[in-house]
Coordinates of C-alpha atoms in Angstrom, one line a residue:
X240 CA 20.3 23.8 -15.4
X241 CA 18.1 21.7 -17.2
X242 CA 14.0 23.1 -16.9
X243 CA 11.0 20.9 -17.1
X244 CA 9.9 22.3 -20.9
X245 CA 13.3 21.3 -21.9
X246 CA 12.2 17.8 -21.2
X247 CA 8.7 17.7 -22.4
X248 CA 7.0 17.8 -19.0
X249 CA 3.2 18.2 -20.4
X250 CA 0.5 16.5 -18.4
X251 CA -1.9 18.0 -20.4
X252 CA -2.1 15.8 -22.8
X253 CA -3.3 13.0 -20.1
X254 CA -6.7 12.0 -19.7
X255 CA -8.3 13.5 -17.2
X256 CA -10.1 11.3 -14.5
X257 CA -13.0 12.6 -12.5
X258 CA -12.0 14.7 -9.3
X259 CA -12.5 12.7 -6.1
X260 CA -15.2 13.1 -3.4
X261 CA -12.3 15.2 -1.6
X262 CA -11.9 17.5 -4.3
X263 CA -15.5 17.5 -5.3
X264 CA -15.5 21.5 -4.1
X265 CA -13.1 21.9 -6.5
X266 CA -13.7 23.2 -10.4
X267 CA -11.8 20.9 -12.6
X268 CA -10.3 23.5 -14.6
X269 CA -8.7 24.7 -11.5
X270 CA -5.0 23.8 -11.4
X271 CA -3.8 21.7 -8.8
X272 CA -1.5 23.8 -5.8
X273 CA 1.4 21.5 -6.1
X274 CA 1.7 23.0 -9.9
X275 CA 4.6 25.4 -10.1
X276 CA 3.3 28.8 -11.7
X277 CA 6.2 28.7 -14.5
X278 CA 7.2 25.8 -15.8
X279 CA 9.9 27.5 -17.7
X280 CA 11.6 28.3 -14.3
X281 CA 10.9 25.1 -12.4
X282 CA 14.3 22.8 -12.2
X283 CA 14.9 19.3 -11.8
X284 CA 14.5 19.4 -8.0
X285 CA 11.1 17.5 -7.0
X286 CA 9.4 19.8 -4.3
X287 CA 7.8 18.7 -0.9
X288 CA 5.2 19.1 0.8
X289 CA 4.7 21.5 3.9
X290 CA 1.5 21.8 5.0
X291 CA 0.7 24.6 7.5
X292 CA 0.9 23.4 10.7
X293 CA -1.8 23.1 13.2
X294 CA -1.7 22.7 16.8
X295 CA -0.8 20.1 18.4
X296 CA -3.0 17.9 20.9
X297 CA -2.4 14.8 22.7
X298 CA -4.7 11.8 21.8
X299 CA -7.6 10.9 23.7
X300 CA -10.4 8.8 23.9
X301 CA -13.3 11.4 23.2
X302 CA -11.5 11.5 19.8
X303 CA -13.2 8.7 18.8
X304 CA -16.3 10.0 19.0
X305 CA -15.6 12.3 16.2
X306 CA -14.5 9.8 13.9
X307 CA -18.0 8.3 13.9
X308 CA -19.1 10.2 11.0
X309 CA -16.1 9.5 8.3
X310 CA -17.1 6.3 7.6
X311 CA -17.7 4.6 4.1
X312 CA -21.1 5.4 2.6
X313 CA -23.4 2.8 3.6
X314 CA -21.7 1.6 6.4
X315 CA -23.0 0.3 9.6
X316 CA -21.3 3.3 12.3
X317 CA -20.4 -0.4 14.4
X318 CA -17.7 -1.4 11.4
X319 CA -15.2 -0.6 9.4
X320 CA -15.2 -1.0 5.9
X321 CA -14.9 -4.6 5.8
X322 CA -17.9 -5.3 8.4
X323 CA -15.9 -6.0 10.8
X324 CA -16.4 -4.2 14.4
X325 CA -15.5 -0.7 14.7
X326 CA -12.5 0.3 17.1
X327 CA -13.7 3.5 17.9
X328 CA -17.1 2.0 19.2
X329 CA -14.8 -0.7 20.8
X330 CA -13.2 1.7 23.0
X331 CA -16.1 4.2 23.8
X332 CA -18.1 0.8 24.7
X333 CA -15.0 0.3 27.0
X334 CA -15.2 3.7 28.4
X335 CA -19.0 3.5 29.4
X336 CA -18.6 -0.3 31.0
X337 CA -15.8 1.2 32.8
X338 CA -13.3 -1.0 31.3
X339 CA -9.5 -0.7 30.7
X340 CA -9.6 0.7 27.6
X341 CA -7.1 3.7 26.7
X342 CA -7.0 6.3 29.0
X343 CA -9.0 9.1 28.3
X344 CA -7.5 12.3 29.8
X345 CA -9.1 15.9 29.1
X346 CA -5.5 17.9 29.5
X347 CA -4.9 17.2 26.1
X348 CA -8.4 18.6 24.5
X349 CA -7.7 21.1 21.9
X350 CA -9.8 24.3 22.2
X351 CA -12.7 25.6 20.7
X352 CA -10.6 27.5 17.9
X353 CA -8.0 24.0 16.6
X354 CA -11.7 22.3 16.5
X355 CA -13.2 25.6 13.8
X356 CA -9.9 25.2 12.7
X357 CA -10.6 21.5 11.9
X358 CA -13.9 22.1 10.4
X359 CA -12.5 24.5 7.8
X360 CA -9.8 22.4 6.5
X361 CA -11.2 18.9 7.1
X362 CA -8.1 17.6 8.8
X363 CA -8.4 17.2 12.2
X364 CA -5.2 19.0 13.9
X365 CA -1.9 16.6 14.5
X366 CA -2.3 14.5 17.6
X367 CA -0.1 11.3 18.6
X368 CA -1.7 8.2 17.1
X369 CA -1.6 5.1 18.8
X370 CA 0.9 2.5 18.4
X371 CA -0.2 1.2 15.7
X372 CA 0.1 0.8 12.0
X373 CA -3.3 0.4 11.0
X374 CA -3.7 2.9 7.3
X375 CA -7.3 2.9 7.5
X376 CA -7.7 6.7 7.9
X377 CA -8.9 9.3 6.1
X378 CA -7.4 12.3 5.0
X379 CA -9.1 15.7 4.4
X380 CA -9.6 17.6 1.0
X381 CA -7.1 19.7 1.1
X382 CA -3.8 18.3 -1.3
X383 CA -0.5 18.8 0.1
X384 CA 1.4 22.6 -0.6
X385 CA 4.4 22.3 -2.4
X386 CA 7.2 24.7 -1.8
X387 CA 9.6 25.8 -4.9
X388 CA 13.1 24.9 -5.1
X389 CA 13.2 21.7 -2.6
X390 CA 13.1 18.2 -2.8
X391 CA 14.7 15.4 -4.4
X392 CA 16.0 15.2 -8.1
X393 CA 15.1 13.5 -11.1
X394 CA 17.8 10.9 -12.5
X395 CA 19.5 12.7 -15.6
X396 CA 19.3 9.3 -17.4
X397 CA 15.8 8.6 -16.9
X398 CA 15.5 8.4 -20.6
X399 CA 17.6 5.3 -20.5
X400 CA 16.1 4.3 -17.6
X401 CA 12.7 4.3 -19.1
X402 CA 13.8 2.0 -22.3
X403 CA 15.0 -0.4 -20.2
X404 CA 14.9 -0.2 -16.2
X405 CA 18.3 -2.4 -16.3
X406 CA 20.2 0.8 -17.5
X407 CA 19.5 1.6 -13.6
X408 CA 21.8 -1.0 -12.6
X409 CA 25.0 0.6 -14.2
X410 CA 24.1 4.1 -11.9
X411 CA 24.0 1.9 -8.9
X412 CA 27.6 3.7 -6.8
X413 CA 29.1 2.1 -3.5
X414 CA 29.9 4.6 -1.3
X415 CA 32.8 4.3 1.2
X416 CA 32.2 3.7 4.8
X417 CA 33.5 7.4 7.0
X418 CA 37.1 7.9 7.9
X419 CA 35.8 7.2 11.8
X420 CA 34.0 4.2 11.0
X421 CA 34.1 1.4 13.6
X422 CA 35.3 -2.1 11.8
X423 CA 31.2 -3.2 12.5
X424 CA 30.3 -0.5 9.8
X425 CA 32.9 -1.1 7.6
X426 CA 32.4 -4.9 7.3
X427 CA 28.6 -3.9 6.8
X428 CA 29.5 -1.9 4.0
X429 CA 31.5 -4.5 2.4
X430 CA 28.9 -7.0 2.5
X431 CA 26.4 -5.0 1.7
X432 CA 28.1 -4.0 -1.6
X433 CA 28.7 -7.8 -2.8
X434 CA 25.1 -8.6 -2.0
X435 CA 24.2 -5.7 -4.5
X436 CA 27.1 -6.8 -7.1
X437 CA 25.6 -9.7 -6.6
X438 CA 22.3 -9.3 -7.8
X439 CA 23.4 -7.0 -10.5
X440 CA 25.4 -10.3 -12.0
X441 CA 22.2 -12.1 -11.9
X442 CA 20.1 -9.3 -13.4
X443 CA 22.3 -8.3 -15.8
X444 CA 22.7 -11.7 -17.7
X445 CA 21.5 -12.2 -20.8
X446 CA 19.0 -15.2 -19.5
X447 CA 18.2 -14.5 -16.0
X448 CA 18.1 -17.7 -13.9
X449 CA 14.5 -17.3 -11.9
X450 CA 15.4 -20.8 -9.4
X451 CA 19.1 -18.3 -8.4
X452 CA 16.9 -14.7 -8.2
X453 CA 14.2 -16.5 -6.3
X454 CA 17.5 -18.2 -3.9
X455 CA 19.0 -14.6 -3.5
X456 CA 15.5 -12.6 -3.0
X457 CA 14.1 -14.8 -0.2
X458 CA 16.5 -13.2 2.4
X459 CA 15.5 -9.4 1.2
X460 CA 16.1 -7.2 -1.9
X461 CA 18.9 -4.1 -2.0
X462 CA 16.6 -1.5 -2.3
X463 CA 18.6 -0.1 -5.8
X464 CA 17.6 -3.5 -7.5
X465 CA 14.4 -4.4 -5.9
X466 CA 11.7 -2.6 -8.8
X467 CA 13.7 -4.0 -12.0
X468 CA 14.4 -7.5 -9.8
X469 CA 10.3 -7.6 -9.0
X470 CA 9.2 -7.2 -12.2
X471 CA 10.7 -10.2 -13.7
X472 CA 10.2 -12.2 -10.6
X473 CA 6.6 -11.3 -11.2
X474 CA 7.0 -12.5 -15.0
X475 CA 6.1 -8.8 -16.2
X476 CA 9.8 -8.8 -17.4
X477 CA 10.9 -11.5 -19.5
X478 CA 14.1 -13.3 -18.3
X479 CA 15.6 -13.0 -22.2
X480 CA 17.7 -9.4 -22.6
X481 CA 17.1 -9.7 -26.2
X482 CA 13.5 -9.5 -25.2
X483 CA 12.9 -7.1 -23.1
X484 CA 13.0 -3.9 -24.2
X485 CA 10.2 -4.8 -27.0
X486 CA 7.8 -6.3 -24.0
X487 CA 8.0 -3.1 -22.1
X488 CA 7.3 -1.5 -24.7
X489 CA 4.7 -3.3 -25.9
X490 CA 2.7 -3.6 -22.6
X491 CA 3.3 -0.1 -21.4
X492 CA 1.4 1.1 -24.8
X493 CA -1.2 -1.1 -24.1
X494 CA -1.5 0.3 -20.9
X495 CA -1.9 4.0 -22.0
X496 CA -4.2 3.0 -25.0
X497 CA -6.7 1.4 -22.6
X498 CA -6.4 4.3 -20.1
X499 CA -7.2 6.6 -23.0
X500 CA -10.7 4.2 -24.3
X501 CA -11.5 4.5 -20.4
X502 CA -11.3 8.3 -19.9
X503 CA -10.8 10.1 -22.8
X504 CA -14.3 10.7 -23.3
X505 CA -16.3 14.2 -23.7
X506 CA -15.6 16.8 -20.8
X507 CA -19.1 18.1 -21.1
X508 CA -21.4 17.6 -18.2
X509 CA -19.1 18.2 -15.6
X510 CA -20.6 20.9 -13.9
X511 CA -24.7 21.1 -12.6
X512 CA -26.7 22.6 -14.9
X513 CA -28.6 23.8 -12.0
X514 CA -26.2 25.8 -9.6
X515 CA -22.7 25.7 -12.2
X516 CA -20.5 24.3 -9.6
X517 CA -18.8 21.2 -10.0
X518 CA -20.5 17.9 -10.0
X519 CA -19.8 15.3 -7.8
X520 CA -17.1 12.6 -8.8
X521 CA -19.9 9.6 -8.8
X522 CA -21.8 12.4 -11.1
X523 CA -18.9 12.7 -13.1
X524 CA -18.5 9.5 -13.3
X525 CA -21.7 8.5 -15.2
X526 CA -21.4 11.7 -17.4
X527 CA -18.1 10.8 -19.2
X528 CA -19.7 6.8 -19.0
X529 CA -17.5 4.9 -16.6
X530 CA -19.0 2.5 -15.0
X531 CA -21.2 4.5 -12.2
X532 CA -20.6 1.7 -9.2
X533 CA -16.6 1.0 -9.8
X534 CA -16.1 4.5 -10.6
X535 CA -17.9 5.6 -7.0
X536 CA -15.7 3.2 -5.2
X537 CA -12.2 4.0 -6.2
X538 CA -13.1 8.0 -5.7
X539 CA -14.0 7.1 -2.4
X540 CA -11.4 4.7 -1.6
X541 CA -8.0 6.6 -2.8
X542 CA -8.0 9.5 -0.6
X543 CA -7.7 7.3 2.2
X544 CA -5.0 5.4 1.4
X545 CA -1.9 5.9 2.9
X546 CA -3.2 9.1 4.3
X547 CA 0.1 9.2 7.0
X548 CA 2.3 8.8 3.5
X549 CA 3.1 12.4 2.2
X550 CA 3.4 11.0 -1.3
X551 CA 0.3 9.5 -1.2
X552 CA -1.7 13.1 -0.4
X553 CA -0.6 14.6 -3.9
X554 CA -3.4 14.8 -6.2
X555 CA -0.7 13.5 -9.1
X556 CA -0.3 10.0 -7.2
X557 CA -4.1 9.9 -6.8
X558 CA -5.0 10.6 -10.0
X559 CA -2.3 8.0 -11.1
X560 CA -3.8 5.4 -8.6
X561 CA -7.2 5.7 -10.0
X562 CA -6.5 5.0 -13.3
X563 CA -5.0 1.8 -12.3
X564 CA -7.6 0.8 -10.2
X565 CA -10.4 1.5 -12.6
X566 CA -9.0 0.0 -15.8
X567 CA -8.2 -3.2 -13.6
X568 CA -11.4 -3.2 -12.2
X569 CA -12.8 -3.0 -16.1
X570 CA -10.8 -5.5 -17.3
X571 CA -11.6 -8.0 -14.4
X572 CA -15.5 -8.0 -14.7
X573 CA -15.5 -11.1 -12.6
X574 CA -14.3 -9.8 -9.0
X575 CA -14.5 -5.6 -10.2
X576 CA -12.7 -3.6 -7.8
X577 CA -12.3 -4.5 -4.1
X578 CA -12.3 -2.5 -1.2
X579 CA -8.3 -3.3 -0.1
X580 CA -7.3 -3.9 -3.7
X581 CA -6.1 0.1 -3.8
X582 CA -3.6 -1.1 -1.0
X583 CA -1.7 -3.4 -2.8
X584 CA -1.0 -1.2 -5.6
X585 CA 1.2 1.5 -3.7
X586 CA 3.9 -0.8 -3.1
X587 CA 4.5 -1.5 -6.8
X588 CA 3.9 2.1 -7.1
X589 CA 6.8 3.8 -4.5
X590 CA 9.2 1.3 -5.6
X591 CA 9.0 1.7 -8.9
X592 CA 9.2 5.7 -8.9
X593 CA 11.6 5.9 -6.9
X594 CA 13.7 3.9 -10.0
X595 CA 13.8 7.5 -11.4
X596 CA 14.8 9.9 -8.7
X597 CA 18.4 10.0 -6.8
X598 CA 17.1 9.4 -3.9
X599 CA 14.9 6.1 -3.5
X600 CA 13.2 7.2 -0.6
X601 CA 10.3 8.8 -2.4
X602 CA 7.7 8.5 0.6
X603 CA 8.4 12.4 1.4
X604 CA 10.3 15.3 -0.3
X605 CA 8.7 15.0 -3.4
X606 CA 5.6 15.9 -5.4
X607 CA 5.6 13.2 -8.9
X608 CA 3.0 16.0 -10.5
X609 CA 6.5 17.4 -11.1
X610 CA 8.2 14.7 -13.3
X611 CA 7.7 14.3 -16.3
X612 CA 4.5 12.8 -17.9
X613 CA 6.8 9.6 -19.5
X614 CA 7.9 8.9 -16.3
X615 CA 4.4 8.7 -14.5
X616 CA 3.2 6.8 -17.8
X617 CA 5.9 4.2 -17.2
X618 CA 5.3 3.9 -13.1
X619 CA 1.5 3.8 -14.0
X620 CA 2.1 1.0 -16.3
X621 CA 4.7 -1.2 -14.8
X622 CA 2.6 -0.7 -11.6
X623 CA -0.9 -2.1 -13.2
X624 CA 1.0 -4.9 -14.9
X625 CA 2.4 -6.1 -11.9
X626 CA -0.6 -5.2 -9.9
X627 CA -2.0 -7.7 -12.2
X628 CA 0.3 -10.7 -12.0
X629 CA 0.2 -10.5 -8.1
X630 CA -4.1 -10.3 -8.1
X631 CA -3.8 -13.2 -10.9
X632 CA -2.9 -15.5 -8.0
X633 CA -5.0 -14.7 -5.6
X634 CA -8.3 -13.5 -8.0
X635 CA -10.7 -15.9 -5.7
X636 CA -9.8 -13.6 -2.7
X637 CA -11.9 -10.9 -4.7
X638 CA -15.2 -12.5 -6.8
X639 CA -18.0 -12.9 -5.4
X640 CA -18.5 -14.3 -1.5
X641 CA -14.6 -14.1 -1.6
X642 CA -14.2 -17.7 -1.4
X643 CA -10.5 -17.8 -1.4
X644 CA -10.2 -15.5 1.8
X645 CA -12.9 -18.0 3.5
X646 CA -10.5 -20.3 2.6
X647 CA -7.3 -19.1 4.1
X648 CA -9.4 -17.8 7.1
X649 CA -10.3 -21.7 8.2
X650 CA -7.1 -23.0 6.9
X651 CA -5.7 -20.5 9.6
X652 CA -8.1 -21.7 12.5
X653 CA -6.6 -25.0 11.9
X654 CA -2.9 -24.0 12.0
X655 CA -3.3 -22.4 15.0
X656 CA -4.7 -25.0 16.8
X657 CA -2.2 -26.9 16.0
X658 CA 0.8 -24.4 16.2
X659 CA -0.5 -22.8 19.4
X660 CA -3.5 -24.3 21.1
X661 CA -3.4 -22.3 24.2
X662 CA -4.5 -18.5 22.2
X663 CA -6.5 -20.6 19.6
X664 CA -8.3 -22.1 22.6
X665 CA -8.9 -18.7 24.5
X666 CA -9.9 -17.1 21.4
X667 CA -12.9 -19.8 21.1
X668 CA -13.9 -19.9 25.3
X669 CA -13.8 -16.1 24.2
X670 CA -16.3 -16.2 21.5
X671 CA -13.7 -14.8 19.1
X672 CA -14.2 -15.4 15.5
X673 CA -11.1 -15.7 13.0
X674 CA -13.2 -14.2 10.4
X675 CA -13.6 -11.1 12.6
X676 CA -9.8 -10.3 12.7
X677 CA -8.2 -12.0 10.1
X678 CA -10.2 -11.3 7.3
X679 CA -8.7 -8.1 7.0
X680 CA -5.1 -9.9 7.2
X681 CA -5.8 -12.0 3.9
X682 CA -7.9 -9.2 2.4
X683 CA -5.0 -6.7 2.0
X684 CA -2.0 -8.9 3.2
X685 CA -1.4 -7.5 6.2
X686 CA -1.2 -4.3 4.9
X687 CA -2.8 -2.9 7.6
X688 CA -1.0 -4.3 9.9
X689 CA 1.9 -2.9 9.0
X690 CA 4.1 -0.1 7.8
X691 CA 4.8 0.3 4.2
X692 CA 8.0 -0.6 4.1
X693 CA 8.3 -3.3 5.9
X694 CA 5.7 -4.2 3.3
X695 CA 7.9 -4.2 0.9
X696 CA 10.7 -6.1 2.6
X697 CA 8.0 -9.1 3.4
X698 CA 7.2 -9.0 -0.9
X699 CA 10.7 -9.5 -1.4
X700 CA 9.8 -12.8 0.1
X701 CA 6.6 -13.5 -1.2
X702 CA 7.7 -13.0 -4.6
X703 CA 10.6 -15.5 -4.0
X704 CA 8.2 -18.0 -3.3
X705 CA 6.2 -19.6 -5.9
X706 CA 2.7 -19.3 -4.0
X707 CA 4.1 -16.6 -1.7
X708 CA 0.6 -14.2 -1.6
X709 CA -1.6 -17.7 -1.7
X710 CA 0.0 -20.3 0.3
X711 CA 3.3 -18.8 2.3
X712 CA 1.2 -15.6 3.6
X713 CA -1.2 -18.0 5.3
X714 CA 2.1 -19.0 6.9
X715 CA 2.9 -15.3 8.0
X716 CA 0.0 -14.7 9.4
X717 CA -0.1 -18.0 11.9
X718 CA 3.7 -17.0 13.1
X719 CA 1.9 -13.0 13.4
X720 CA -1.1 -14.2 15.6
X721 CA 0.7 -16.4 18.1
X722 CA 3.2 -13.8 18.5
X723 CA 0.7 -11.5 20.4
X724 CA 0.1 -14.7 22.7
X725 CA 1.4 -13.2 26.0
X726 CA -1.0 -10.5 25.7
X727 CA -4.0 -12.1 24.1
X728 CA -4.7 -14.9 26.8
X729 CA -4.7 -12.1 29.2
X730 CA -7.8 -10.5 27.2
X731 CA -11.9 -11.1 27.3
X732 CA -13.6 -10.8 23.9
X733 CA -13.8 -7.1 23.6
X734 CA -10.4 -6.4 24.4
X735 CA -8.8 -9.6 22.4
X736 CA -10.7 -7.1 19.2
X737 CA -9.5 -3.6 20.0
X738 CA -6.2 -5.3 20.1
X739 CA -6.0 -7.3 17.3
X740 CA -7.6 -3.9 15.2
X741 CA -4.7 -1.7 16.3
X742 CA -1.4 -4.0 17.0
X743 CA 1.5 -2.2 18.3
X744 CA 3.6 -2.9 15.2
X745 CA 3.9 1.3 14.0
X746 CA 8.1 1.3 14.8
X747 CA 8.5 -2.5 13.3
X748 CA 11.4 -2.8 11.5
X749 CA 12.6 -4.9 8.7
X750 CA 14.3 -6.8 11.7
X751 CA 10.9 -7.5 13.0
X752 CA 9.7 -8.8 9.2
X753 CA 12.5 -10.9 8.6
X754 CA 12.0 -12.9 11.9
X755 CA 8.0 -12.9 11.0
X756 CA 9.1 -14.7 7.8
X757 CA 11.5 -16.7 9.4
X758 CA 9.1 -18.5 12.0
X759 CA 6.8 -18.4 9.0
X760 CA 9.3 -20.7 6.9
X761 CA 9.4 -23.1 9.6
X762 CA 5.6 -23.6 10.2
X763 CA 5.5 -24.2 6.5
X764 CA 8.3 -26.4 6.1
X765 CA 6.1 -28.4 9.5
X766 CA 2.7 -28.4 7.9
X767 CA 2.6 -27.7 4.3
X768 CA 1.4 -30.3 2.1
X769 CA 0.1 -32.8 5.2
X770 CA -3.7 -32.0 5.7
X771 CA -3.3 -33.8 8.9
X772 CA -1.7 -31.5 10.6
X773 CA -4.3 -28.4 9.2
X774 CA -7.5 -30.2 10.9
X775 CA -8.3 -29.3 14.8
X776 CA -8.6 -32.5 17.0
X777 CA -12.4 -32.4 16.4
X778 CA -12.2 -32.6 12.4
X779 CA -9.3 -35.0 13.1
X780 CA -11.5 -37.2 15.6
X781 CA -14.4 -37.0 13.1
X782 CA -12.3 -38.3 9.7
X783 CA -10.7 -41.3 12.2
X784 CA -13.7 -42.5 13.1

């Protein structure tokens, strides 16, 4: 069996980024848990996670109350991080009116040990979240444990993978339906395979036709052609064979080179000369000479994200994630990094790995500390260049005053009013502000909103349209509001905002994105391009006369 030395799996020759605030107890020499002991014995299996469980208690209200003090540094205890008005003080401001709220119910109170228990990990023990799949949670120092022997398995041909991600397009297998399948399934099956051949025709000619990939994208991606089929529908990839495997080459080095100016820098000064432990990240920061303020934010930002994602708790994606998000943030000097920015890269960064692994769904299963250090170099890089074409588009979202989010927020105002004025006219007797709900919607594109995955399915879409994260999302998120129309015009101001912060959309399905985007088309193909029909009757009144 093949071992990891046999295929040059040495990470030490990456540059190190400062440890995050969650590690900052830590010593930096200290290898990370997920490491196996002996590399030598280590196979091609990819190991998962199992951390030790805790007890279990049922959600309640008084959790709330606990949450209070894991907020961002600097921020008001009545918002979140973008301002906006804290759900947790929502509901306890509920509880004391005696409002509806969520019930509250002391049976399931864990005891006096789960909460010492708490305190000495810094996870709070498992308890069943709400309905909702809002990501804006934090997760506690402590990296995932990885188990020997387990887990998914690197691709043998990730070497040819890696010179040119079409090679993954040849290893792409049909497999046949069960002997008991029922004529449903096997007619799926079928179809399912000629959407794939499909796309694989497309992808594999040598001049790819963007107007026919664009056609056969807008209805969804197979997920075995969706990371090679996003990169050139991004323009990372050029649409000429004869050129790509230069380009990628090309950009990937440029990649590494400016990771390496970034980091690479003296180690020294990384612990207190005072009390020898380690310093803290933002310490760190300014010893090796990052930029003290960018550096701060990313280290604070990346443990939380996709804290519910196993993948996303390994200290090898973080460390992977930071890099990307600081030598973006560098290189962009206008807009710097943005709280919500470090969302939008973990989309390009699943989909991409899971290029190189068997099985594609790398969300659990798997630590990527374990592949090998080309690989992560590649992901790293494909995932900032892309990162980079998508934030190209929508750069005014993130300078200064965010203009282009202001924007989108009143151009949504107006679409509403005219899509639905019965919840755009509750919302305003209500004293309900777009910019208090939807700002998050444009600031990480729904992201919050919703689960990962279907995520990626609504990108499929975006990235078939030609202003898909500008113009089509503003789209989406109209058809998304005036679906919750039932409940909303039911709601007074404080409840319309709990709701909105924490939308019942956790088990949503591709199903449920692919009608989204198909409501979404039609308000688009109504309004788009007649500023008539994007003013409210007042505006409209005002420009008549």
């Amino acid at each position: 069996m093949l071992k990891y030395d046999d295929i040059g799996s040495n990470t030490s020759s990456r540059p190190r980024t400062p440890p995050s605030l969650s590690a900052r107890s830590r010593s930096t020499n200290t290898p990370p848990p997920n490491k196996p002991s002996n590399a030598s014995t280590s196979s091609l299996h990819l190991v998962s996670s199992n951390p030790a469980p805790r007890p279990s208690r049922k959600w309640s209200v008084e959790d709330d109350d606990m949450d209070v003090g894991t907020t961002f540094e600097g921020m008001d205890d009545d918002e979140d991080e973008f301002g906006l008005p804290s759900i947790a003080n929502s509901r306890r401001a509920a509880r004391r009116a005696g409002g509806p709220g969520i019930e509250s119910s002391d049976q399931g109170r864990g005891t006096l040990e789960e909460e010492m228990s708490y305190l000495k990990v810094g996870t709070k023990p498992n308890r069943a979240r709400a309905n909702s799949s809002d990501i804006a949670e934090e997760r506690g120092p402590v990296y995932p444990t990885a188990k020997k022997n387990e887990g998914k398995i690197l691709r043998p041909q990730y070497k040819e993978i890696l010179k040119d991600p079409m090679n993954a397009l040849h290893l792409i297998s049909h497999p046949s339906p069960p002997p008991n399948a029922s004529r449903k399934e096997i007619e799926a099956n079928a179809t399912r395979a000629s959407r794939i051949n499909k796309f694989k025709r497309l992808l594999q000619a040598s001049t790819i036709s963007l107007s026919d990939l664009r056609a056969s994208a807008w209805s969804g991606l197979p997920e075995e052609v969706r990371a090679v089929a996003w990169q050139v529908l991004l323009g990372y990839l050029p649409t000429s064979s004869e050129r790509r495997v230069a380009t990628l080459e090309r950009k990937r080095r440029e990649y590494l080179d400016g990771v390496k100016k970034a980091f690479e820098k003296s180690n020294s000064g990384l612990l207190s000369p005072v009390s020898g432990r380690a310093k803290s990240a933002y310490s760190q920061g300014r010893s090796r000479g990052l930029d003290e303020n960018v550096w701060h934010q990313i280290s604070i930002d990346v443990p939380r994200t996709s804290p519910h994602i196993e993948l996303y708790g390994y200290e090898a994606t973080q460390r992977s994630l930071e890099r990307i998000l600081y030598l973006w943030a560098i290189r962009h000097p206008t807009s710097g990094y943005v709280q919500g920015i470090n969302d939008l890269v973990t989309p390009f960064w699943q989909v991409f790995l899971g290029t190189y692994i068997t099985d594609i769904d790398v969300e659990s299963g798997m630590d990527p500390g374990q592949l090998p250090k080309s690989v992560i170099d590649a992901v790293e890089a494909d995932s900032y260049w892309c990162l980079t074409k998508l934030l190209d588009g929508i750069q005014d979202n993130y300078i200064v005053a965010q203009p282009g989010i202001v924007r989108q927020v009143g151009a949504l105002r107006d679409l509403v009013h005219r899509i639905d004025g019965t919840v755009a006219k509750h919302l305003e007797n209500e004293g309900v502000e777009f910019m208090q709900f939807s700002f998050r919607w444009m600031n990480c594109l729904l992201m919050r909103e919703v689960n990962i995955r279907c995520t990626i399915r609504m990108w499929d879409t975006y990235m078939a349209e030609e202003q898909g994260f500008s113009e089509f999302h503003l789209y989406v998120c109209a058809a998304f509001l005036v679906k919750w129309t039932e409940q909303l015009i039911k709601m007074d101001f404080q409840e319309v905002m709990m709701f909105l912060q924490a939308l019942p959309t956790r088990d949503w399905t591709e199903k449920d994105i692919e009608l989204l985007l198909s409501e979404a088309y039609i308000w688009q193909t109504l309004f788009r391009g007649s500023s008539a029909h994007l003013k409210n009757s007042s505006s409209a009144s005002n420009s008549i006369t």
